[in-house]
Tab-separated table of C-alpha atoms in Angstrom:
chain	number	residue	atom	x	y	z
Z	12	MET	CA	11.499	-15.134	-26.210
Z	13	SER	CA	11.883	-17.292	-29.573
Z	14	SER	CA	12.947	-20.748	-27.952
Z	15	HIS	CA	10.114	-20.155	-25.576
Z	16	ASP	CA	7.620	-19.926	-28.452
Z	17	ASN	CA	8.776	-23.091	-30.127
Z	18	HIS	CA	7.910	-25.076	-27.042
Z	19	GLN	CA	4.445	-24.159	-27.026
Z	20	SER	CA	2.730	-26.442	-29.257
Z	21	ALA	CA	4.176	-29.302	-28.052
Z	22	THR	CA	3.743	-28.562	-24.173
Z	23	THR	CA	0.327	-26.925	-24.707
Z	24	VAL	CA	-1.837	-29.822	-23.802
Z	25	ALA	CA	0.306	-31.809	-21.587
Z	26	GLN	CA	1.411	-29.360	-19.048
Z	27	LYS	CA	-0.388	-29.872	-15.540
Z	28	PRO	CA	-0.578	-26.796	-13.157
Z	29	ASP	CA	2.057	-26.902	-10.603
Z	30	THR	CA	0.529	-24.815	-7.816
Z	31	LYS	CA	2.334	-26.381	-4.561
Z	32	ALA	CA	4.773	-23.433	-3.873
Z	33	ILE	CA	1.907	-20.795	-4.474
Z	34	TRP	CA	-0.140	-22.705	-2.020
Z	35	VAL	CA	2.823	-23.056	0.457
Z	36	THR	CA	3.397	-19.673	0.317
Z	37	PHE	CA	0.052	-18.423	0.939
Z	38	TRP	CA	-0.330	-20.787	3.901
Z	39	ILE	CA	2.746	-19.377	5.333
Z	40	LEU	CA	1.313	-15.858	4.823
Z	41	LEU	CA	-2.088	-16.800	6.623
Z	42	GLY	CA	-0.073	-18.564	9.668
Z	43	VAL	CA	2.102	-15.261	9.905
Z	44	THR	CA	-1.250	-13.015	10.014
Z	45	ALA	CA	-2.732	-15.397	12.395
Z	46	VAL	CA	0.330	-15.151	14.637
Z	47	GLU	CA	-0.043	-11.381	14.824
Z	48	PHE	CA	-3.815	-11.566	15.733
Z	49	LEU	CA	-3.040	-13.824	18.584
Z	50	ILE	CA	-0.334	-11.465	19.669
Z	51	ALA	CA	-2.376	-8.257	19.142
Z	52	PHE	CA	-5.356	-10.001	21.549
Z	53	THR	CA	-2.991	-11.563	24.306
Z	54	THR	CA	-0.025	-9.312	24.743
Z	55	ASP	CA	0.045	-5.960	26.165
Z	56	SER	CA	3.984	-5.536	26.393
Z	57	LYS	CA	4.277	-2.438	23.932
Z	58	PRO	CA	8.081	-2.625	23.174
Z	59	PHE	CA	7.653	-6.428	22.469
Z	60	ARG	CA	4.279	-5.851	20.010
Z	61	LEU	CA	6.271	-3.135	18.332
Z	62	VAL	CA	9.263	-5.296	17.418
Z	63	THR	CA	7.532	-8.760	16.693
Z	64	PHE	CA	4.950	-6.977	14.446
Z	65	ILE	CA	7.654	-5.266	12.313
Z	66	LEU	CA	9.754	-8.293	12.439
Z	67	LEU	CA	6.582	-10.607	11.127
Z	68	THR	CA	5.802	-7.770	8.887
Z	69	PHE	CA	9.316	-7.985	6.948
Z	70	VAL	CA	8.520	-12.030	7.239
Z	71	LYS	CA	5.610	-11.514	5.047
Z	72	ALA	CA	7.342	-9.070	2.724
Z	73	TYR	CA	10.134	-11.607	2.213
Z	74	TYR	CA	7.552	-14.061	1.108
Z	75	ILE	CA	5.495	-11.865	-1.191
Z	76	VAL	CA	8.315	-10.434	-3.159
Z	77	GLY	CA	10.611	-13.529	-3.018
Z	78	ASN	CA	7.782	-16.083	-4.460
Z	79	PHE	CA	4.639	-14.192	-5.440
Z	80	MET	CA	6.743	-11.675	-7.490
Z	81	HIS	CA	9.284	-14.187	-8.402
Z	82	LEU	CA	12.393	-12.305	-7.349
Z	83	ARG	CA	14.038	-14.901	-5.744
Z	84	HIS	CA	14.455	-16.681	-8.904
Z	85	GLU	CA	15.552	-13.837	-10.782
Z	86	VAL	CA	19.329	-13.085	-11.690
Z	87	LYS	CA	21.833	-11.773	-8.829
Z	88	ALA	CA	21.944	-8.311	-10.496
Z	89	LEU	CA	18.188	-7.872	-10.357
Z	90	ILE	CA	17.646	-8.854	-6.982
Z	91	TRP	CA	20.510	-6.566	-5.840
Z	92	SER	CA	19.013	-3.596	-8.316
Z	93	VAL	CA	15.717	-4.099	-6.459
Z	94	VAL	CA	16.809	-4.585	-3.150
Z	95	PHE	CA	19.755	-2.050	-2.290
Z	96	PRO	CA	18.010	0.903	-2.704
Z	97	ILE	CA	16.103	0.074	0.129
Z	98	ALA	CA	19.219	0.897	2.262
Z	99	PHE	CA	18.111	4.654	1.447
Z	100	ILE	CA	14.842	4.127	3.568
Z	101	VAL	CA	16.584	2.574	6.541
Z	102	TRP	CA	19.027	5.597	6.182
Z	103	LEU	CA	16.061	7.889	6.567
Z	104	VAL	CA	14.474	5.638	9.434
Z	105	ALA	CA	17.484	5.783	11.352
Z	106	ALA	CA	18.193	9.782	10.761
Z	107	LEU	CA	14.847	10.189	11.818
Z	108	ILE	CA	14.992	8.032	15.131
Z	109	TYR	CA	18.199	9.819	15.823
Z	110	GLU	CA	17.370	13.799	15.490
Z	111	GLY	CA	13.315	13.442	14.323
Z	112	GLY	CA	12.347	14.631	17.580
Z	113	SER	CA	13.743	18.024	16.850
Z	114	ILE	CA	11.560	18.339	13.592
Z	115	LEU	CA	8.413	18.414	15.333
Z	116	GLY	CA	10.083	19.152	18.896
Z	117	SER	CA	7.488	17.558	21.288
Z	118	HIS	CA	10.028	15.444	23.010
X	12	MET	CA	-5.247	38.281	19.520
X	13	GLU	CA	-1.731	36.557	20.235
X	14	LEU	CA	0.530	33.615	19.017
X	15	LEU	CA	0.720	30.965	21.751
X	16	THR	CA	4.178	30.128	21.954
X	17	ASN	CA	3.858	28.288	25.068
X	18	ASN	CA	0.629	25.823	23.747
X	19	ARG	CA	2.865	24.638	20.576
X	20	ARG	CA	0.283	22.050	20.480
X	21	PHE	CA	0.839	18.883	17.722
X	22	GLY	CA	3.589	21.105	15.857
X	23	GLU	CA	1.008	23.861	15.165
X	24	TRP	CA	1.035	27.326	16.401
X	25	TRP	CA	-2.449	28.280	17.990
X	26	ILE	CA	-3.867	31.392	18.333
X	27	LYS	CA	-5.204	32.877	21.250
X	28	ALA	CA	-8.093	35.899	20.652
X	29	ASP	CA	-8.889	38.797	22.599
X	30	ASP	CA	-11.902	36.974	24.608
X	31	GLY	CA	-9.264	34.082	25.398
X	32	HIS	CA	-10.511	31.812	22.817
X	33	GLU	CA	-7.921	29.259	21.422
X	34	SER	CA	-8.139	28.284	18.108
X	35	ARG	CA	-6.102	26.981	14.961
X	36	PRO	CA	-4.597	29.309	12.659
X	37	LYS	CA	-6.136	29.548	9.336
X	38	VAL	CA	-2.694	29.204	7.843
X	39	THR	CA	-2.685	25.559	8.740
X	40	VAL	CA	-5.525	24.596	7.098
X	41	PHE	CA	-4.185	26.296	3.732
X	42	LYS	CA	-0.729	24.810	4.300
X	43	ARG	CA	-2.793	21.187	4.357
X	44	LYS	CA	-4.667	22.268	1.139
X	45	PHE	CA	-1.390	23.331	-0.444
X	46	PHE	CA	0.423	20.175	0.463
X	47	ILE	CA	-2.532	17.987	-0.885
X	48	SER	CA	-2.679	19.916	-4.127
X	49	GLY	CA	1.376	19.237	-4.593
X	50	LEU	CA	0.681	15.650	-3.861
X	51	PHE	CA	-2.006	15.466	-6.652
X	52	LEU	CA	0.426	17.133	-8.897
X	53	THR	CA	3.335	14.778	-8.308
X	54	SER	CA	1.327	11.867	-8.574
X	55	SER	CA	-0.391	13.132	-12.058
X	56	LEU	CA	3.050	13.348	-12.963
X	57	ARG	CA	3.935	10.010	-11.984
X	58	CYS	CA	1.022	8.828	-13.739
X	59	PHE	CA	2.296	10.360	-17.158
X	60	GLY	CA	5.640	8.256	-16.665
X	61	LYS	CA	3.824	5.422	-16.122
X	62	CYS	CA	2.391	5.589	-19.981
X	63	PHE	CA	6.159	5.408	-21.307
X	64	LEU	CA	6.400	2.205	-19.110
X	65	PHE	CA	3.367	0.594	-21.252
X	66	ALA	CA	4.707	1.937	-24.576
X	67	PRO	CA	8.439	0.986	-24.688
X	68	ASP	CA	8.682	1.328	-28.486
X	69	PHE	CA	7.415	4.952	-28.264
X	70	THR	CA	9.392	5.857	-25.687
X	71	VAL	CA	12.437	4.486	-27.312
X	72	LYS	CA	11.448	6.152	-30.550
X	73	ILE	CA	11.107	9.859	-28.865
X	74	LEU	CA	14.601	9.148	-27.096
X	75	MET	CA	15.853	8.432	-30.257
X	76	ALA	CA	14.190	11.267	-32.384
X	77	SER	CA	15.467	13.701	-29.566
X	78	HIS	CA	19.311	12.595	-30.597
X	79	SER	CA	18.261	12.726	-34.185
X	80	VAL	CA	19.118	9.039	-34.831
X	81	SER	CA	17.495	7.296	-37.742
X	82	THR	CA	14.927	4.683	-36.249
X	83	SER	CA	14.946	2.555	-39.371
X	84	ASN	CA	18.106	0.729	-39.020
X	85	VAL	CA	18.410	0.503	-34.997
X	86	ASN	CA	16.283	-2.070	-33.326
X	87	LEU	CA	17.289	-1.536	-29.654
X	88	TRP	CA	14.426	-3.060	-27.895
X	89	GLY	CA	13.261	-5.297	-30.552
X	90	GLY	CA	13.765	-8.460	-28.248
X	91	GLY	CA	16.984	-10.343	-27.624
X	92	VAL	CA	18.820	-7.648	-25.537
X	93	GLU	CA	17.761	-8.470	-21.892
X	94	PRO	CA	20.821	-7.585	-19.704
X	95	MET	CA	19.137	-8.962	-16.374
X	96	LYS	CA	17.280	-11.973	-18.307
X	97	ALA	CA	14.461	-9.913	-17.720
X	98	SER	CA	12.297	-8.096	-20.733
X	99	TYR	CA	12.392	-4.195	-20.869
X	100	GLY	CA	8.608	-4.089	-19.383
X	101	LYS	CA	9.465	-6.242	-16.580
X	102	LEU	CA	12.597	-4.623	-15.709
X	103	MET	CA	10.739	-1.159	-15.940
X	104	MET	CA	7.725	-2.765	-14.163
X	105	TRP	CA	10.285	-3.400	-11.110
X	106	PHE	CA	12.090	0.126	-11.123
X	107	PHE	CA	8.433	1.785	-11.092
X	108	LEU	CA	7.627	-0.143	-8.292
X	109	MET	CA	10.755	0.742	-6.572
X	110	SER	CA	10.122	4.321	-6.902
X	111	ASP	CA	6.573	3.574	-5.393
X	112	THR	CA	8.124	2.060	-2.290
X	113	PHE	CA	9.923	5.174	-1.912
X	114	THR	CA	6.628	6.940	-2.085
X	115	PHE	CA	4.916	4.777	0.371
X	116	SER	CA	7.872	4.572	2.875
X	117	ALA	CA	7.995	8.053	3.035
X	118	LEU	CA	4.137	8.264	3.880
X	119	LEU	CA	4.538	5.493	6.479
X	120	ILE	CA	7.677	7.215	7.967
X	121	THR	CA	6.021	10.352	8.129
X	122	TYR	CA	2.847	8.616	9.828
X	123	GLY	CA	5.459	7.317	12.435
X	124	LEU	CA	7.438	10.473	13.003
X	125	ILE	CA	4.049	12.475	13.659
X	126	ARG	CA	2.795	9.418	15.812
X	127	PHE	CA	5.628	9.271	17.921
X	128	SER	CA	5.941	13.324	18.293
X	129	HIS	CA	2.506	13.161	20.097
X	130	PRO	CA	1.950	11.847	23.557
X	131	ALA	CA	0.686	8.260	23.673
X	132	TYR	CA	-2.188	6.945	25.666
X	133	ALA	CA	-1.309	5.800	29.324
X	134	GLY	CA	-4.565	4.930	30.831
X	135	PRO	CA	-6.353	1.627	31.005
X	136	MET	CA	-6.641	-0.247	27.962
X	137	ASP	CA	-10.074	-1.862	28.445
X	138	HIS	CA	-12.017	1.270	28.388
X	139	ALA	CA	-9.898	4.145	26.826
X	140	VAL	CA	-11.349	7.557	25.915
X	141	PHE	CA	-10.770	9.498	22.929
X	142	SER	CA	-9.123	12.943	23.321
X	143	GLN	CA	-7.290	15.487	21.377
X	144	GLU	CA	-4.433	15.476	23.713
X	145	TYR	CA	-2.962	12.239	22.517
X	146	TRP	CA	-2.757	9.778	19.538
X	147	PRO	CA	-5.816	7.045	19.633
X	148	LEU	CA	-5.255	3.603	20.141
X	149	PRO	CA	-6.290	2.084	16.851
X	150	ASP	CA	-7.961	-0.893	18.717
X	151	MET	CA	-10.268	1.751	19.490
X	152	VAL	CA	-10.951	3.722	16.459
X	153	PHE	CA	-11.148	0.536	13.851
X	154	ASN	CA	-13.439	-1.496	15.679
X	155	GLY	CA	-16.221	-1.854	13.734
X	156	ILE	CA	-17.600	-4.403	11.321
X	157	PRO	CA	-20.535	-4.397	8.560
X	158	PHE	CA	-24.212	-5.407	10.261
X	159	LEU	CA	-23.145	-5.333	13.739
X	160	HIS	CA	-23.749	-1.864	14.823
X	161	GLY	CA	-22.118	-0.677	18.093
X	162	VAL	CA	-20.257	-4.170	18.812
X	163	HIS	CA	-16.622	-3.831	19.670
X	164	LEU	CA	-14.610	-6.102	17.617
X	165	PRO	CA	-11.158	-4.544	16.875
X	166	LEU	CA	-8.906	-5.555	13.960
X	167	VAL	CA	-11.998	-8.173	12.861
X	168	PHE	CA	-12.971	-6.316	9.629
X	169	VAL	CA	-9.314	-5.285	8.848
X	170	GLY	CA	-8.603	-8.837	9.175
X	171	ILE	CA	-11.150	-9.842	6.501
X	172	MET	CA	-9.631	-7.058	4.023
X	173	THR	CA	-6.293	-8.395	4.892
X	174	PHE	CA	-7.342	-12.070	4.031
X	175	ILE	CA	-9.073	-10.655	0.772
X	176	LEU	CA	-6.087	-9.090	-0.526
X	177	ILE	CA	-3.727	-12.115	0.544
X	178	MET	CA	-6.275	-14.156	-1.189
X	179	SER	CA	-6.522	-12.336	-4.460
X	180	SER	CA	-2.821	-11.871	-4.776
X	181	VAL	CA	-2.675	-15.773	-4.792
X	182	THR	CA	-5.071	-16.025	-7.662
X	183	MET	CA	-2.995	-13.522	-9.114
X	184	VAL	CA	-0.044	-15.471	-9.107
X	185	LEU	CA	-2.216	-18.543	-10.069
X	186	ALA	CA	-3.310	-16.476	-13.571
X	187	VAL	CA	0.596	-15.823	-13.924
X	188	GLU	CA	1.185	-19.524	-13.533
X	189	ALA	CA	-1.685	-20.546	-16.145
X	190	GLY	CA	0.072	-18.123	-18.560
X	191	HIS	CA	3.311	-19.882	-18.294
X	192	ARG	CA	1.582	-23.301	-19.622
X	193	MET	CA	-0.532	-20.984	-22.282
X	194	ASP	CA	-3.820	-22.166	-20.619
X	195	ARG	CA	-6.062	-19.526	-21.353
X	196	ASN	CA	-9.114	-20.455	-19.951
X	197	ASP	CA	-7.335	-20.956	-16.347
X	198	VAL	CA	-5.807	-17.459	-17.225
X	199	GLN	CA	-9.332	-16.087	-17.360
X	200	LYS	CA	-10.508	-17.801	-14.453
X	201	TRP	CA	-8.016	-16.708	-12.078
X	202	MET	CA	-7.769	-13.272	-13.547
X	203	LEU	CA	-11.579	-12.761	-13.002
X	204	TRP	CA	-11.214	-14.203	-9.229
X	205	THR	CA	-8.361	-11.497	-8.739
X	206	ILE	CA	-10.693	-8.841	-9.983
X	207	LEU	CA	-13.748	-9.585	-7.755
X	208	GLY	CA	-11.113	-9.643	-4.727
X	209	GLY	CA	-9.559	-6.466	-5.997
X	210	ILE	CA	-13.412	-4.760	-5.896
X	211	ALA	CA	-14.274	-6.918	-2.421
X	212	PHE	CA	-11.139	-5.226	-0.990
X	213	LEU	CA	-12.220	-1.565	-2.234
X	214	SER	CA	-15.802	-2.068	-1.124
X	215	CYS	CA	-14.221	-3.101	2.275
X	216	GLN	CA	-12.379	-0.126	2.112
X	217	ALA	CA	-15.309	2.138	1.245
X	218	TRP	CA	-17.210	1.006	4.133
X	219	GLU	CA	-14.325	1.361	6.386
X	220	TRP	CA	-13.959	5.243	5.305
X	221	THR	CA	-17.494	5.790	5.726
X	222	HIS	CA	-17.003	4.174	9.789
X	223	LEU	CA	-14.416	6.679	10.312
X	224	ILE	CA	-16.162	9.440	8.565
X	225	MET	CA	-19.458	9.407	10.375
X	226	GLY	CA	-17.866	8.507	13.606
X	227	SER	CA	-19.715	7.296	16.793
X	228	GLU	CA	-23.342	8.631	18.439
X	229	THR	CA	-21.512	10.261	21.509
X	230	GLY	CA	-18.911	12.069	19.603
X	231	GLN	CA	-16.140	14.125	21.290
X	232	MET	CA	-15.396	17.673	22.381
X	233	VAL	CA	-13.504	19.301	19.422
X	234	ASP	CA	-12.683	23.151	19.345
X	235	GLY	CA	-15.345	23.966	21.704
X	236	LYS	CA	-18.216	21.808	20.340
X	237	ILE	CA	-19.131	17.826	20.226
X	238	PHE	CA	-17.873	16.770	16.714
X	239	HIS	CA	-18.810	13.234	15.348
X	240	GLY	CA	-16.536	11.509	12.965
X	241	ALA	CA	-13.482	12.709	10.919
X	242	ASN	CA	-12.491	14.909	8.253
X	243	LEU	CA	-8.899	16.346	7.205
X	244	VAL	CA	-9.600	19.281	9.533
X	245	ARG	CA	-10.751	17.852	12.680
X	246	ASN	CA	-11.780	14.453	14.146
X	247	GLU	CA	-13.254	12.779	17.508
X	248	TYR	CA	-10.566	10.257	17.802
X	249	GLY	CA	-7.542	12.265	18.652
X	250	PRO	CA	-5.300	14.885	16.985
X	251	PRO	CA	-6.202	16.387	13.231
X	252	ALA	CA	-2.889	14.707	11.762
X	253	PHE	CA	-4.195	11.210	12.762
X	254	ALA	CA	-7.058	11.208	10.309
X	255	ASP	CA	-5.448	13.480	7.833
X	256	LEU	CA	-2.614	10.460	7.516
X	257	PHE	CA	-5.149	7.862	7.578
X	258	PHE	CA	-7.010	9.090	4.804
X	259	PHE	CA	-3.941	9.801	2.820
X	260	ILE	CA	-1.892	6.698	3.164
X	261	THR	CA	-5.224	4.319	2.828
X	262	GLY	CA	-6.503	6.541	0.262
X	263	PHE	CA	-3.012	6.473	-1.774
X	264	HIS	CA	-3.033	2.800	-1.544
X	265	GLY	CA	-6.953	2.551	-2.369
X	266	THR	CA	-5.945	4.495	-5.487
X	267	HIS	CA	-3.165	1.755	-6.383
X	268	VAL	CA	-5.691	-0.815	-5.722
X	269	LEU	CA	-8.203	0.867	-7.724
X	270	SER	CA	-5.605	1.115	-10.765
X	271	GLY	CA	-4.687	-2.335	-10.306
X	272	VAL	CA	-8.393	-3.332	-11.045
X	273	VAL	CA	-8.629	-1.466	-14.002
X	274	LEU	CA	-5.428	-2.922	-15.267
X	275	ASN	CA	-6.757	-6.355	-14.294
X	276	ILE	CA	-9.844	-5.933	-16.137
X	277	ILE	CA	-7.832	-4.649	-19.253
X	278	ILE	CA	-5.689	-7.869	-18.984
X	279	PHE	CA	-8.504	-10.135	-18.619
X	280	TYR	CA	-10.374	-8.512	-21.565
X	281	ASN	CA	-7.326	-9.114	-23.802
X	282	THR	CA	-6.958	-12.599	-22.403
X	283	VAL	CA	-10.504	-13.333	-23.472
X	284	ILE	CA	-10.154	-12.044	-26.923
X	285	GLY	CA	-7.064	-14.118	-27.371
X	286	VAL	CA	-4.432	-11.321	-27.442
X	287	TYR	CA	-1.546	-13.460	-25.918
X	288	ASP	CA	-2.389	-16.534	-27.645
X	289	ARG	CA	-1.752	-14.452	-30.655
X	290	THR	CA	1.457	-12.771	-29.111
X	291	GLY	CA	2.619	-16.357	-28.099
X	292	HIS	CA	3.098	-15.336	-24.352
X	293	TYR	CA	1.496	-14.224	-21.378
X	294	GLU	CA	4.226	-11.679	-20.125
X	295	MET	CA	1.725	-8.834	-19.822
X	296	VAL	CA	-0.023	-11.083	-16.911
X	297	GLU	CA	3.156	-11.312	-15.300
X	298	LYS	CA	4.191	-7.532	-15.252
X	299	VAL	CA	0.322	-6.501	-14.155
X	300	GLY	CA	0.827	-9.403	-11.724
X	301	LEU	CA	4.025	-7.877	-10.191
X	302	TYR	CA	1.995	-4.575	-9.987
X	303	TRP	CA	-0.969	-6.237	-8.173
X	304	HIS	CA	1.530	-8.424	-5.780
X	305	PHE	CA	3.054	-4.745	-5.007
X	306	VAL	CA	-0.348	-3.750	-4.039
X	307	ASP	CA	-0.643	-6.622	-1.468
X	308	LEU	CA	2.803	-5.981	-0.252
X	309	VAL	CA	1.955	-2.247	0.585
X	310	TRP	CA	-1.295	-3.286	2.741
X	311	VAL	CA	1.163	-5.770	4.893
X	312	PHE	CA	2.710	-2.603	5.777
X	313	VAL	CA	-0.248	-0.532	6.227
X	314	PHE	CA	-1.657	-2.980	8.148
X	315	THR	CA	0.862	-3.335	10.645
X	316	PHE	CA	1.700	0.630	11.047
X	317	PHE	CA	-2.198	1.583	11.191
X	318	TYR	CA	-3.804	-1.218	12.981
X	319	LEU	CA	-1.637	-3.307	15.057
X	320	ILE	CA	1.151	-1.072	16.508
């Protein structure tokens, strides 16, 4: 933090906004959403829609967490501390796909 | 009065009265209310935890007081100790967001579980009708947009909402970037756009809820009479669980957006009166930015699971 402070006075005026990466991420997110809309309006195949929509959602999640939340540029320990616990959610999904039917018992 | 063991609809036991009328037992309604109050209790506990998140020094003092350690000569979080090259506040924000990830995942997984335990609609797509017997097609439910009454435009309004939230996420990250440059004017400008985006999103959601609660003009036969719109007990679009889950999950997300807007306003105010120029860094903008992006991230998933699939 202290080294951060020392640089302030010298760089406050000189620095120009560097926003190219932000706008690239924005266009990617918008593009993926547009593709989702295209698929939603043009295709009827249920399994195809299910798989594509979920995959594209994770593509968007990657860009939001990686670029907007800056996780891609954090240290490895922090990245894994955040990403690894998602395994519990994957486990819950897998468990429910395997035997969720017996909970509500319709099928 | 008998319990219908062969009519176990939607995971609920129905009751058949002596005159042959079938109805949902009162206990189910009670169960639902019980579940709602439980959720409010857990979320208020979590909000209490959030207070500690924003007051690290206070938290450390409490922790040390409970272990009878003198606070005068120990300075654990005074700076310089950053195990993951991220400050205490940022790290705690990450772990708080992780706990929130679990909450939202559990809600969305519950949605998936209940949805796929109901029969899916199998008829023609172009003139689908609602029924209590199967889960509704999202295209047929969320098809209105403001000022165009009665026009069938599936996904358009929710597309606008998604765009607003992604856009406000962009302005937030621009505010963070301006904070790195210590550019107070830019931070103010982008924070203001972010607040406006958040308010616009909440307004859209208010319209969306009203649209669903009021329902269509034709309505639908529910429990023996014509019913318009939706509440937590019955709705014209499909099984009661459909509206329950919609109000719950979008409501929970909307509450997060609301607290995000409040945090953004506080940060904006602090920026305007020059608090962060005096502190020497704009890290608070980053921390609240993390929260705001997370809210956007959750919407991406809600959008997929409620509207697309």
